[in-house]
Tab-separated table of C-alpha atoms in Angstrom:
chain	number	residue	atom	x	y	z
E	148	UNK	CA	80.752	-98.983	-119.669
E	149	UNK	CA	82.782	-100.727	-117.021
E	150	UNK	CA	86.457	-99.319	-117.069
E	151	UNK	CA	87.274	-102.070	-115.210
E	152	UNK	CA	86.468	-104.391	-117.954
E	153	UNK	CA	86.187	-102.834	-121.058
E	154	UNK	CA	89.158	-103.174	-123.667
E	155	UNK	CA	89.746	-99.221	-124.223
E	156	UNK	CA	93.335	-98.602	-123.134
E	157	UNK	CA	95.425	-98.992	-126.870
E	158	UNK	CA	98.998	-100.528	-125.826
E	159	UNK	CA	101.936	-101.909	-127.952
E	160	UNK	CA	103.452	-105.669	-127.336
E	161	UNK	CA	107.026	-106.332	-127.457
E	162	UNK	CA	106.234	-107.879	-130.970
E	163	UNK	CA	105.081	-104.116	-131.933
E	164	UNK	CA	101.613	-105.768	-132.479
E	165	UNK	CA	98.914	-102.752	-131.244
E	166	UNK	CA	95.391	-103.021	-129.606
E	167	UNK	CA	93.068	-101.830	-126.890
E	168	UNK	CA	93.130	-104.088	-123.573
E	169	UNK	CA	90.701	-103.662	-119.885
E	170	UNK	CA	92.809	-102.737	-116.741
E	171	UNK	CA	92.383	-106.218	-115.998
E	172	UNK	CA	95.104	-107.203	-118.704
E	173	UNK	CA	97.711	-104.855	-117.617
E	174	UNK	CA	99.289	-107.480	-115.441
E	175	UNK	CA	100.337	-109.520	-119.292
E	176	UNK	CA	104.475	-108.912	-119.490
E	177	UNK	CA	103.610	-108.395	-123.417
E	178	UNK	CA	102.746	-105.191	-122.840
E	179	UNK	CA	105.712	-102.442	-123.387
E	180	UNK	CA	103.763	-99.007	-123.314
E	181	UNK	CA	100.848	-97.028	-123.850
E	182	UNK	CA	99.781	-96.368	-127.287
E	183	UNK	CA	97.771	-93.151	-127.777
E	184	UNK	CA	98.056	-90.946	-130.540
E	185	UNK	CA	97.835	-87.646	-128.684
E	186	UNK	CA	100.776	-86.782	-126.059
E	187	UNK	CA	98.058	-85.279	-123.578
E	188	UNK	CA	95.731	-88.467	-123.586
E	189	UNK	CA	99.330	-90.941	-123.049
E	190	UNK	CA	100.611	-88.913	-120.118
E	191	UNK	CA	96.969	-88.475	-118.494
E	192	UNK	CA	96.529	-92.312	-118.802
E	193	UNK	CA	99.964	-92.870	-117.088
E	194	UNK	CA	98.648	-90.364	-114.561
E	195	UNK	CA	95.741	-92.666	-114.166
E	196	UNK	CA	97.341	-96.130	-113.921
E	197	UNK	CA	100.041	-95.328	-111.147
E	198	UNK	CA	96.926	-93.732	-109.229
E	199	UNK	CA	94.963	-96.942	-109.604
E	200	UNK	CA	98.059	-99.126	-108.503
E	201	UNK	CA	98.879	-96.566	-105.638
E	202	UNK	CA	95.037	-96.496	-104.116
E	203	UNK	CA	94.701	-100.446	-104.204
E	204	UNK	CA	97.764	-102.606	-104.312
E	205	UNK	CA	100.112	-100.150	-102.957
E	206	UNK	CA	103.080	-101.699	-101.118
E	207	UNK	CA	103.031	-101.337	-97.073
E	208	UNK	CA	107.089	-101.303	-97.153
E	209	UNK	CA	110.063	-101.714	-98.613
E	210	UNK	CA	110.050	-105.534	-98.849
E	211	UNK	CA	106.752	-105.644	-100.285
E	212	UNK	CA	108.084	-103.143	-103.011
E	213	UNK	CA	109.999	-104.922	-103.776
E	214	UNK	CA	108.118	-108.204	-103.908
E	215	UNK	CA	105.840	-107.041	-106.169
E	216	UNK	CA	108.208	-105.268	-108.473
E	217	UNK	CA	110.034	-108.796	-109.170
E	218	UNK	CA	106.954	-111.403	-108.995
E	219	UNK	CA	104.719	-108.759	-110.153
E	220	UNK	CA	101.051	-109.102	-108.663
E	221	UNK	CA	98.828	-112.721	-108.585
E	222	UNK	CA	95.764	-112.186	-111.125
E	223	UNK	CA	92.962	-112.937	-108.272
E	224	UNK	CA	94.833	-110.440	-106.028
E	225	UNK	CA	94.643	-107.608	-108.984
E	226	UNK	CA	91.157	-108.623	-110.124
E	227	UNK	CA	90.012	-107.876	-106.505
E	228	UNK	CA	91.546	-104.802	-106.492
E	229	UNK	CA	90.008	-103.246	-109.388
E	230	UNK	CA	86.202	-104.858	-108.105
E	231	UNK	CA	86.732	-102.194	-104.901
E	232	UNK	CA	86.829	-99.227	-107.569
E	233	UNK	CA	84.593	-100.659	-110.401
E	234	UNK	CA	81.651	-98.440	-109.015
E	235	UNK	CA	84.180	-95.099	-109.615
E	236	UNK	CA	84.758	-96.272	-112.835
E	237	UNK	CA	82.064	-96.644	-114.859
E	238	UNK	CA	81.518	-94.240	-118.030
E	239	UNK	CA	78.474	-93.305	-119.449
E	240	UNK	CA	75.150	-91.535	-118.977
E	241	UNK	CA	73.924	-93.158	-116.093
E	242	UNK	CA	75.105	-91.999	-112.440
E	243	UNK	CA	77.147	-91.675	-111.015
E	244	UNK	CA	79.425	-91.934	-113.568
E	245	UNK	CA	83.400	-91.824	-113.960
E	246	UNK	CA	84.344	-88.113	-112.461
E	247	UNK	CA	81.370	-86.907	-113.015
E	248	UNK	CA	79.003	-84.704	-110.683
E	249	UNK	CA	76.324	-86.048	-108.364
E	250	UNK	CA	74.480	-82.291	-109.057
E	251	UNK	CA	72.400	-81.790	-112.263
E	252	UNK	CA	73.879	-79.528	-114.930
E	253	UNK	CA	73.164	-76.009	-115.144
E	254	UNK	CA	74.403	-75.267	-118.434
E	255	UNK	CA	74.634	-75.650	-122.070
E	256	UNK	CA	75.511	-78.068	-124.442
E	257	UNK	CA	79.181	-77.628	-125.739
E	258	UNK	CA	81.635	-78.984	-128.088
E	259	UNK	CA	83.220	-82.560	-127.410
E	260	UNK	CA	86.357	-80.367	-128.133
E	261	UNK	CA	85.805	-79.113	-124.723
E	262	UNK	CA	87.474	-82.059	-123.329
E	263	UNK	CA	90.890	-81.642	-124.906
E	264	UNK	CA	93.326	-79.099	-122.861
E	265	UNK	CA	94.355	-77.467	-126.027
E	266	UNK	CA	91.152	-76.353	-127.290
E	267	UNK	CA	90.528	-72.921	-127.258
E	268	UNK	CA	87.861	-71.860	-123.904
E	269	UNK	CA	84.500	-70.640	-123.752
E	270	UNK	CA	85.345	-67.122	-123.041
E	271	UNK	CA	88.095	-67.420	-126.276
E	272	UNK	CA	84.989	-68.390	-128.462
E	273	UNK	CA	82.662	-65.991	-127.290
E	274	UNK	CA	84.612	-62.750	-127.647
E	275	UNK	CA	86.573	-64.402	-130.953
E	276	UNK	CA	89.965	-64.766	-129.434
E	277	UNK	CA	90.506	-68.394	-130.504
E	278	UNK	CA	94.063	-66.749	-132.526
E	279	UNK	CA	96.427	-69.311	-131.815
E	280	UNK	CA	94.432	-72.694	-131.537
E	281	UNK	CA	91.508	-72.566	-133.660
E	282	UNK	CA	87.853	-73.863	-132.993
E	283	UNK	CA	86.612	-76.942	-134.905
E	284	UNK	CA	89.498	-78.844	-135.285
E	285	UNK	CA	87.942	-82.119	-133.293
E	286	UNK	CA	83.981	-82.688	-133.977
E	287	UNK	CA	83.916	-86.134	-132.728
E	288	UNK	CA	85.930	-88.722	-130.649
E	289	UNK	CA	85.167	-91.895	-129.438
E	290	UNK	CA	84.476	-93.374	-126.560
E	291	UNK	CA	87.460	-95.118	-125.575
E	292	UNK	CA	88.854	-91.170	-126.101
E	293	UNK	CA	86.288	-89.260	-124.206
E	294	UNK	CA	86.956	-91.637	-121.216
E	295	UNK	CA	90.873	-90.512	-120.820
E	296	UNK	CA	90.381	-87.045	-122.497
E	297	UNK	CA	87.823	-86.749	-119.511
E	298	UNK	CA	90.189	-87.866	-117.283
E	299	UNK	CA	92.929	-85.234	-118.638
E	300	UNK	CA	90.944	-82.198	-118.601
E	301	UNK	CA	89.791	-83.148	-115.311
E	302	UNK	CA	93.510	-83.787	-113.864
E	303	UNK	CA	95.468	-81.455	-115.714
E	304	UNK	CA	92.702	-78.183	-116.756
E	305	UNK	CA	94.201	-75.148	-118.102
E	306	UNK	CA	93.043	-72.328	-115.886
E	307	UNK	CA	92.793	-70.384	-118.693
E	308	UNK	CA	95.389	-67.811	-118.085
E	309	UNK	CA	98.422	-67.499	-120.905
E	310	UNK	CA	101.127	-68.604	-118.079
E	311	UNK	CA	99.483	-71.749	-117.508
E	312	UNK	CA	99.472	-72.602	-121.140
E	313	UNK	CA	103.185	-72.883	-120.841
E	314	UNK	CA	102.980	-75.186	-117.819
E	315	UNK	CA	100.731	-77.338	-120.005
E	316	UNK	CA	103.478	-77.329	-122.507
E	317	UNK	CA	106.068	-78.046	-120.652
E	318	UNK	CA	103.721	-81.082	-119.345
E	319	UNK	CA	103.442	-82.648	-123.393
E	320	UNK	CA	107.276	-82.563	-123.667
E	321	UNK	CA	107.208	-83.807	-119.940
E	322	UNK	CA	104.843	-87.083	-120.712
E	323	UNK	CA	105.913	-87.430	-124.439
E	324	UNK	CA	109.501	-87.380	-123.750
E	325	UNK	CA	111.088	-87.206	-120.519
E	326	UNK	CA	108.707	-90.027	-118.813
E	327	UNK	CA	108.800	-92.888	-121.503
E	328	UNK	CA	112.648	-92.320	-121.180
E	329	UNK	CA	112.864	-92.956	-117.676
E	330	UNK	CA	110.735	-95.587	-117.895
E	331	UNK	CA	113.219	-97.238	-120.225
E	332	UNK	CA	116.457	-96.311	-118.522
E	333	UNK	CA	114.857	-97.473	-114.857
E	334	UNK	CA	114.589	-101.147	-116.836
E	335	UNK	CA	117.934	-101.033	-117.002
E	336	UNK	CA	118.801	-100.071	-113.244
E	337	UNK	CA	121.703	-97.329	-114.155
E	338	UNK	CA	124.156	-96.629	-110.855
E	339	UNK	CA	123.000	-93.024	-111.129
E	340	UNK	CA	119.564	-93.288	-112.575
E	341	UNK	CA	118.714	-89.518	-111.994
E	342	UNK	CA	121.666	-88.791	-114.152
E	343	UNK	CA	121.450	-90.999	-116.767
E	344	UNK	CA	117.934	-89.593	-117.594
E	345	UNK	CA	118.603	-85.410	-117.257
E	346	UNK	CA	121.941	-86.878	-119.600
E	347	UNK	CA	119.257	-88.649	-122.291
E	348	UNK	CA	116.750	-86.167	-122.108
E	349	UNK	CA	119.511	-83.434	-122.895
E	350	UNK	CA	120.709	-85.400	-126.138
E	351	UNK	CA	117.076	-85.855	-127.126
E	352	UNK	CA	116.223	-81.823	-126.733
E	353	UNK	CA	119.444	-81.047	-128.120
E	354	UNK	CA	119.268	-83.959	-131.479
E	355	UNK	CA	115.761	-82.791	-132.251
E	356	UNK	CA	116.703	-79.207	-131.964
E	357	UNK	CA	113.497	-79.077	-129.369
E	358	UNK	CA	114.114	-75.758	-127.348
E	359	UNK	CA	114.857	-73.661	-130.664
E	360	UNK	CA	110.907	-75.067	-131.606
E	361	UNK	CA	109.811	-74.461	-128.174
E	362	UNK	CA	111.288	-71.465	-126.764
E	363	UNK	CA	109.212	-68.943	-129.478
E	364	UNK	CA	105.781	-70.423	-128.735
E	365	UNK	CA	106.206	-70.391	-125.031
E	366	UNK	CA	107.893	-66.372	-125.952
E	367	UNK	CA	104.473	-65.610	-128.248
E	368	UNK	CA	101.799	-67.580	-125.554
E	369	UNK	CA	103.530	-64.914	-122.792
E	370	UNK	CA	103.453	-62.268	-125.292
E	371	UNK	CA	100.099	-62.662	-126.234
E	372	UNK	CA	99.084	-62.077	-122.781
E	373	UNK	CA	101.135	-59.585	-121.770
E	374	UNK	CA	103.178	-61.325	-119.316
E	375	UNK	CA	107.070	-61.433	-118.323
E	376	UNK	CA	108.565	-64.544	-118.849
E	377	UNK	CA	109.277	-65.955	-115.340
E	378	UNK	CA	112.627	-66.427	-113.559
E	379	UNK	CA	113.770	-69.403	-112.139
E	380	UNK	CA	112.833	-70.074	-108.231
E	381	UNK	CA	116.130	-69.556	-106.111
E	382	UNK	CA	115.493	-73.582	-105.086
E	383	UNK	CA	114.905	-74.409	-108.709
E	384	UNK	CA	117.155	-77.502	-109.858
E	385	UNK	CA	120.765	-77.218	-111.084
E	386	UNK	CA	121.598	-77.613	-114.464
E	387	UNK	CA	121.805	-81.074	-116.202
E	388	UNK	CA	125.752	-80.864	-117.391
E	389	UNK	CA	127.388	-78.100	-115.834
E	390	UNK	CA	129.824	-76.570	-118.254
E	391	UNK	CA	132.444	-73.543	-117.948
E	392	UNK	CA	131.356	-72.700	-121.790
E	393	UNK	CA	127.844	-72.652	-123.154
E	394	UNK	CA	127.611	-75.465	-126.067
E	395	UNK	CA	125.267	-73.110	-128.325
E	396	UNK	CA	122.414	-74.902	-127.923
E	397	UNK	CA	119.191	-72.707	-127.805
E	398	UNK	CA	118.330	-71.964	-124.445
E	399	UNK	CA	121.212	-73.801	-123.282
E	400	UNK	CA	122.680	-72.025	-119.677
E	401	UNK	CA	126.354	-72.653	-118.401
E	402	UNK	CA	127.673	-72.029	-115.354
């Protein structure tokens, strides 16, 4: 299978019509946003599309940037493009195949739930640790799905240790909420983009009541494995909205 080509990337048109298109339709203006049903599979395949553009059309200045960001990109131009990483991109059992391993395999079989970063590891299953996300809760997946869940695990692995699980949480919220609102507020081209966005995401968090859901998992993950909850790097990013009084938000810090 031919990523190139193949129609497996689900998107939504500004009509709110869905379906799958190749990366050879992404230059159609129709197109509005990924459409995957899983947050981990729509921020991997964002992952993967601003890698494609940045390793063959990327821009060699300024002008050019900007060029391309208001004529957009000439079919032929992008067609050629993706024909110099066809060979990386094709998916299946033959080699070599998309991120896969010139070596043979010296191991066994295991569950297509292996692919997904929040299934539970091998070590988990073996000694019956699997507490907090159970085995057997995906059997089968497609192959559209086993293309960019490939690509996730591969990008964005756990590495298996009870503090990276919260990094991988704070990367859902990241790619299921704070990216696709950028994305819309940078159509807009705020004065103060950076602003605008920390300003939305707030409201979003603070509307859906998202760090009173959040902060107890990420508490229970840490507990689980025995771990301190870790403080802030002394070059970590200032607050959002500086305040004199906290709003009593959970989680919410004032200065």
């Amino acid at each position: 299978m031919d990523l190139t080509k193949e129609k497996w990337l689900p998107v939504i048109f500004s009509n709110g019509d869905k379906k799958k298109i190749s990366l050879r339709d992404l230059l159609d203006n129709r197109i509005q946003d990924l459409a995957y049903p899983r947050a981990d599979f729509q921020g991997a395949a964002w992952q993967m599309l601003i890698g494609i553009l940045q390793c063959t059309v990327a821009p060699e200045d300024k002008e050019e940037w900007a060029d391309i960001w208001h004529e957009s990109i000439e079919f032929e131009q992008w067609e050629k493009a993706l024909n110099t990483i066809s060979l990386a991109l094709q998916f299946g059992e033959q080699k070599p195949s998309f991120l896969q391993s010139f070596d043979p395999l010296d191991s066994e079989y295991g569950s297509i739930a292996g692919l997904l970063v929040d299934a539970p590891g091998g070590n988990a299953l073996k000694l019956n640790k699997d507490h907090f996300v159970k085995r057997g809760n995906v059997e089968q997946i497609c192959p559209h799905c086993a293309a960019i869940a490939l690509f996730a695990i591969q990008t964005n692995s756990p590495a298996g240790k009870p503090l990276s699980f919260v990094y991988d949480i704070a990367d859902i919220i990241k790619f299921e909420i704070v990216v696709p609102k950028a994305f819309e507020i940078a159509r807009r081209n705020p004065a103060e983009p950076d602003r605008d966005v920390r300003i939305a995401c707030r409201d979003i968090f603070r509307s859906g009541k998202t760090l009173a859901k959040l902060i107890p998992l990420i508490e229970d993950v840490l507990a689980a494995g025995e771990i301190q909850p870790p403080l802030p790097p002394e070059d970590s990013h200032p607050i959002a909205i500086p305040l004199p009084v906290a709003l009593g938000d959970s989680g919410h810090r004032s200065t």
